[in-house]
Amino acid sequence: MINELPVLDLSAASAGPDARARFHDALHTAARDVGFFHLTGHGITPAETEDLMRTMRAFFALPEADRLAISNLNSPHFRGYTRTGDERTGGSRDWRDQLDIGAERAPHVPGPDEPGYWWLEGPNQWPDALPALRTAALHWVDRLSSVAERLLHELLAAIGAPEDFYDDAFADRPHLHLKLVRYPGSAPDGAAQGVGAHKDYGFLTLLLQDQVGGLQVENPDGTFIDVPPLPGAFVINLGELLEVATNGYLKATNHRVVSPPGTRERYSVPFFYNPRLDARIEPVPFPHAHRAPGVTQDEANPLFAEYGRNEIKGWLRAHPAVARRHHADLLEGAASPVV
């Protein structure tokens, strides 16, 4: 991995066979060797981006009482606002606050014979003091879903797989997830963990970051490199399910955020493109499968082919207060999950 991520232009996929072939070569290399890259040519306009960023800053500028009125402690679906320091990664607190948003759906309370991950489907919480937030956030979810769907098709084609192989896994009720995140400078104790090193659960993450910086990606040797912001580009990374799908040929890569110094704030908007909770991710057929080294083995972080199991394990760890309040039964079973 070099000190600057590859920059790929998605519009090249529509610029004729030769341009698409060159784009596929670059995409294949970036996804296999790095797992992270910048994406331009995605069609999201500067006006759309500015509208979302302006509305997000307005949310974090609300009085704390307005933000806490939609605390995720109220939600068995892990939706809503998380105060600074209340989320955990790798067992340590993350020095950021955030709003978790998903597709607007009725709550799915799992029956006696249904997996507990169905708790992740349900309604969002929105601040009464800022009605524009709902419009801006759901518009962003809709627009980035289209970009991510196209990118996934191109990625599968780039490795020689059928580009529509996972369309059924995303059909009807994909589990889409948006975070609005603020890093409010360094923690009082001097800890630099904005968010600790981790991998994402699903297929693809599309990250919009401001100009402050702080995102870092892990090298194969265990060191971390900075990912400087690139205006107009999304940072793309592969999630654990693409590792499962390709038996490790494509790998989810560890990444983290180092808190900005002093009281300087950083804002970012990660969007996670995920299949249906009950989708079981079958191995994708592709001509390089014989080179796949296998899925990463980590007893502390088992990977499952059924997407919902990957997702719920992460939420239970990251939000222990919500888990204790609403899901004590799931915590009891989390130590020995079933594949």
XYZ file of C-alpha atoms in Angstrom:
339
model
C 0.000 0.000 0.000
C 1.349 3.421 -0.951
C 0.843 6.652 0.931
C -1.849 7.903 -1.415
C -4.934 5.868 -2.242
C -5.768 5.164 -5.881
C -8.189 7.637 -7.488
C -10.791 5.981 -9.746
C -13.320 7.751 -11.981
C -16.646 5.893 -12.076
C -17.755 7.798 -15.175
C -15.068 5.913 -17.132
C -17.295 2.826 -16.890
C -19.692 4.582 -19.291
C -17.078 6.037 -21.651
C -16.787 3.131 -24.073
C -15.308 -0.386 -23.982
C -11.640 0.652 -23.811
C -12.183 3.173 -21.020
C -14.292 0.673 -19.095
C -11.621 -2.004 -19.455
C -8.956 0.362 -18.086
C -11.280 1.327 -15.233
C -11.857 -2.355 -14.432
C -8.113 -3.035 -14.350
C -7.571 -0.176 -11.895
C -10.590 -1.148 -9.807
C -9.502 -4.803 -9.646
C -6.013 -3.825 -8.472
C -7.263 -1.320 -5.886
C -9.864 -3.691 -4.445
C -7.484 -6.661 -4.282
C -4.294 -4.966 -3.139
C -5.494 -2.016 -1.064
C -9.183 -2.393 -0.215
C -9.511 1.417 -0.194
C -9.651 4.018 -2.962
C -10.994 7.468 -3.820
C -13.998 7.575 -6.180
C -14.748 10.500 -8.476
C -17.199 10.728 -11.390
C -20.010 9.462 -9.180
C -22.630 12.049 -10.141
C -23.286 13.487 -6.675
C -23.298 17.258 -7.123
C -21.481 19.822 -4.973
C -24.888 21.348 -4.144
C -26.163 18.022 -2.776
C -23.017 17.598 -0.721
C -23.161 21.126 0.666
C -26.831 20.727 1.594
C -26.101 17.594 3.592
C -23.022 19.052 5.317
C -24.841 22.281 6.201
C -27.798 20.372 7.642
C -25.524 18.020 9.566
C -23.639 20.907 11.169
C -26.983 22.445 12.118
C -27.908 19.217 13.901
C -24.736 19.127 15.973
C -25.231 22.816 16.785
C -28.613 22.072 18.405
C -28.784 22.259 22.199
C -27.728 19.014 23.808
C -31.254 18.493 25.133
C -32.607 18.405 21.563
C -30.008 15.856 20.526
C -30.530 13.688 23.612
C -34.293 13.698 22.947
C -33.513 11.265 20.122
C -30.884 9.251 22.001
C -30.301 5.754 20.672
C -30.970 4.544 24.211
C -34.633 5.015 23.290
C -34.375 2.661 20.312
C -34.156 -1.145 20.342
C -33.143 -0.729 16.671
C -29.920 1.184 17.542
C -31.172 4.297 15.729
C -30.641 7.822 16.967
C -28.055 10.008 18.648
C -25.002 8.690 20.527
C -23.222 11.029 22.924
C -19.468 11.534 22.709
C -17.656 8.623 24.332
C -20.653 6.272 24.477
C -19.658 4.087 21.517
C -16.917 1.464 21.800
C -14.490 0.054 19.249
C -12.073 -2.668 20.302
C -13.332 -2.232 23.847
C -12.230 1.418 24.071
C -14.432 4.499 23.828
C -14.621 6.474 20.603
C -14.313 10.229 21.028
C -17.106 11.287 18.672
C -20.837 11.800 18.691
C -23.119 10.730 15.891
C -26.590 10.106 14.512
C -27.385 6.641 13.138
C -29.977 6.509 10.351
C -31.336 3.659 8.250
C -34.136 2.967 5.808
C -37.481 4.124 7.240
C -39.367 0.920 8.056
C -41.819 -0.423 10.588
C -40.165 -2.230 13.503
C -39.551 -5.923 12.970
C -39.834 -7.513 16.402
C -38.407 -11.006 15.954
C -40.668 -13.897 16.816
C -39.604 -16.872 18.943
C -38.089 -18.689 15.968
C -36.573 -15.636 14.230
C -32.969 -14.428 14.552
C -32.351 -11.490 16.882
C -30.819 -9.442 14.095
C -34.332 -8.448 12.971
C -34.250 -5.881 15.782
C -31.987 -3.859 13.463
C -34.958 -3.078 11.209
C -37.142 -0.228 12.410
C -37.886 3.501 12.333
C -35.440 6.365 12.680
C -35.553 9.140 15.248
C -35.590 12.725 13.956
C -35.104 16.011 15.841
C -38.260 18.122 16.058
C -36.117 21.256 15.965
C -34.615 20.443 12.534
C -37.159 18.913 10.122
C -34.831 19.522 7.172
C -32.528 16.797 8.473
C -34.916 13.988 7.557
C -35.233 15.226 3.981
C -31.494 15.722 3.489
C -30.466 12.416 5.081
C -32.978 10.227 3.251
C -32.115 11.936 -0.035
C -28.455 11.078 0.603
C -29.340 7.440 1.355
C -31.284 7.215 -1.909
C -28.581 8.847 -4.031
C -25.669 6.882 -2.579
C -27.579 3.618 -2.859
C -27.618 4.128 -6.624
C -23.898 4.936 -6.717
C -23.044 1.911 -4.559
C -25.192 -0.445 -6.629
C -23.430 0.646 -9.792
C -20.004 0.414 -8.181
C -20.682 -3.111 -6.896
C -21.711 -4.210 -10.395
C -18.513 -2.758 -11.837
C -16.373 -4.344 -9.118
C -17.811 -7.798 -9.741
C -17.318 -7.374 -13.481
C -13.745 -6.202 -12.834
C -12.798 -9.495 -11.166
C -14.543 -11.495 -13.887
C -17.699 -12.346 -11.928
C -21.324 -11.939 -13.085
C -22.051 -8.326 -12.229
C -25.637 -9.083 -11.119
C -24.676 -12.063 -8.935
C -25.772 -10.395 -5.680
C -28.790 -8.484 -6.980
C -31.162 -10.825 -5.162
C -29.321 -10.252 -1.858
C -30.101 -6.528 -2.150
C -33.614 -6.914 -3.544
C -36.666 -5.627 -1.695
C -35.222 -4.640 1.706
C -31.489 -3.833 1.644
C -30.117 -2.830 5.028
C -28.847 0.666 4.300
C -27.069 2.616 7.022
C -25.967 6.241 7.248
C -23.954 7.891 10.021
C -23.622 11.625 10.591
C -20.465 11.963 12.689
C -18.705 14.754 14.563
C -15.239 14.413 16.099
C -15.078 17.245 18.673
C -11.299 17.463 19.058
C -9.147 15.517 21.467
C -10.522 13.699 24.499
C -9.862 15.354 27.891
C -7.547 12.481 28.879
C -5.474 12.977 25.720
C -6.592 9.737 24.075
C -6.382 10.019 20.295
C -9.044 7.426 19.407
C -11.670 9.175 17.326
C -12.777 5.701 16.315
C -10.649 2.639 16.884
C -9.285 0.271 14.250
C -12.059 -1.828 12.743
C -13.501 -3.367 9.595
C -16.949 -2.634 8.196
C -19.617 -5.337 8.262
C -21.215 -5.255 4.829
C -20.267 -4.895 1.156
C -19.209 -1.296 0.467
C -18.713 1.912 2.443
C -18.845 5.327 0.768
C -17.337 8.001 2.999
C -17.701 11.758 2.664
C -15.144 13.554 4.833
C -14.467 17.229 5.372
C -11.059 18.867 4.947
C -9.748 18.271 8.480
C -8.407 14.739 7.932
C -7.708 12.003 10.458
C -8.745 8.853 8.584
C -5.995 6.213 8.532
C -5.760 2.843 6.770
C -3.697 -0.116 7.959
C -0.774 -1.351 5.879
C -0.026 -5.086 5.595
C 2.871 -4.521 8.040
C 0.507 -3.182 10.702
C 1.392 0.490 10.349
C -1.242 3.080 9.466
C -1.157 5.664 6.681
C -3.124 8.903 6.465
C -5.911 9.325 3.912
C -5.899 13.038 3.058
C -9.300 14.396 1.944
C -9.776 14.742 -1.811
C -12.413 17.387 -2.649
C -15.325 15.965 -4.611
C -14.360 12.334 -3.999
C -15.708 9.600 -1.770
C -13.374 7.273 0.090
C -14.474 3.725 -0.727
C -13.654 0.663 1.325
C -14.649 -2.967 1.121
C -16.525 -4.642 3.948
C -16.320 -8.095 5.483
C -18.977 -9.614 3.239
C -16.894 -9.024 0.116
C -14.113 -10.914 1.867
C -16.546 -13.749 2.578
C -17.924 -13.615 -0.975
C -14.472 -13.999 -2.571
C -12.925 -16.311 0.045
C -10.401 -13.631 0.945
C -9.379 -12.628 -2.589
C -10.806 -9.223 -1.724
C -10.187 -8.284 1.906
C -11.802 -5.905 4.313
C -9.080 -3.580 5.598
C -8.648 -2.176 9.102
C -9.030 1.582 9.405
C -9.379 4.150 12.174
C -9.763 7.870 12.822
C -7.296 9.883 14.892
C -8.992 12.746 16.726
C -8.223 16.246 15.464
C -5.968 18.234 17.790
C -7.273 20.540 20.494
C -10.877 21.620 20.055
C -10.924 21.487 16.260
C -13.952 19.610 14.946
C -14.084 17.064 12.126
C -17.254 15.967 10.302
C -17.736 12.842 8.239
C -20.614 10.928 6.659
C -20.107 7.199 6.093
C -22.763 5.334 4.109
C -22.858 1.545 4.334
C -24.303 -0.432 1.427
C -25.571 -3.689 2.843
C -27.851 -6.523 1.658
C -31.018 -7.762 3.311
C -30.470 -8.857 6.882
C -31.464 -12.438 6.035
C -29.383 -12.613 2.846
C -26.922 -15.487 2.870
C -23.848 -14.549 0.883
C -22.957 -17.379 -1.464
C -19.431 -17.537 -2.900
C -19.219 -15.589 -6.140
C -17.837 -17.478 -9.153
C -14.843 -15.706 -10.689
C -11.756 -16.848 -12.596
C -9.261 -15.864 -9.887
C -10.935 -17.912 -7.157
C -8.065 -20.410 -7.099
C -5.804 -17.600 -5.856
C -8.029 -16.765 -2.899
C -6.148 -17.246 0.395
C -9.245 -17.793 2.523
C -11.225 -15.596 4.873
C -9.408 -13.891 7.745
C -9.603 -16.022 10.878
C -10.106 -14.016 14.058
C -11.708 -15.635 17.106
C -12.659 -12.195 18.403
C -14.414 -11.325 15.151
C -15.930 -14.359 13.415
C -17.295 -13.738 9.930
C -20.686 -15.098 8.909
C -22.198 -15.688 5.483
C -25.610 -14.538 6.766
C -25.389 -10.765 6.776
C -27.587 -10.042 9.797
C -25.283 -12.069 12.057
C -22.315 -9.952 11.026
C -24.282 -6.781 11.678
C -25.827 -7.551 15.061
C -22.532 -8.712 16.609
C -21.044 -5.303 15.854
C -23.931 -3.285 17.279
C -24.002 -5.271 20.519
C -20.292 -4.584 21.043
C -20.295 -0.960 19.941
C -23.336 0.181 21.936
C -23.291 -1.721 25.228
C -25.756 0.592 26.975
C -28.385 0.062 24.269
C -27.677 -3.668 24.282
C -28.101 -3.913 28.062
C -31.319 -1.904 28.033
C -33.068 -3.668 25.150
C -31.235 -6.917 24.314
C -29.999 -8.742 27.389
C -31.084 -12.019 25.777
C -28.927 -11.377 22.710
C -25.928 -10.517 24.896
C -26.254 -13.885 26.635
C -26.046 -15.682 23.282
C -23.374 -13.479 21.726
C -20.468 -15.450 23.186
C -21.253 -18.490 21.006
C -22.888 -17.275 17.800
C -24.211 -19.785 15.276
C -22.952 -19.595 11.689
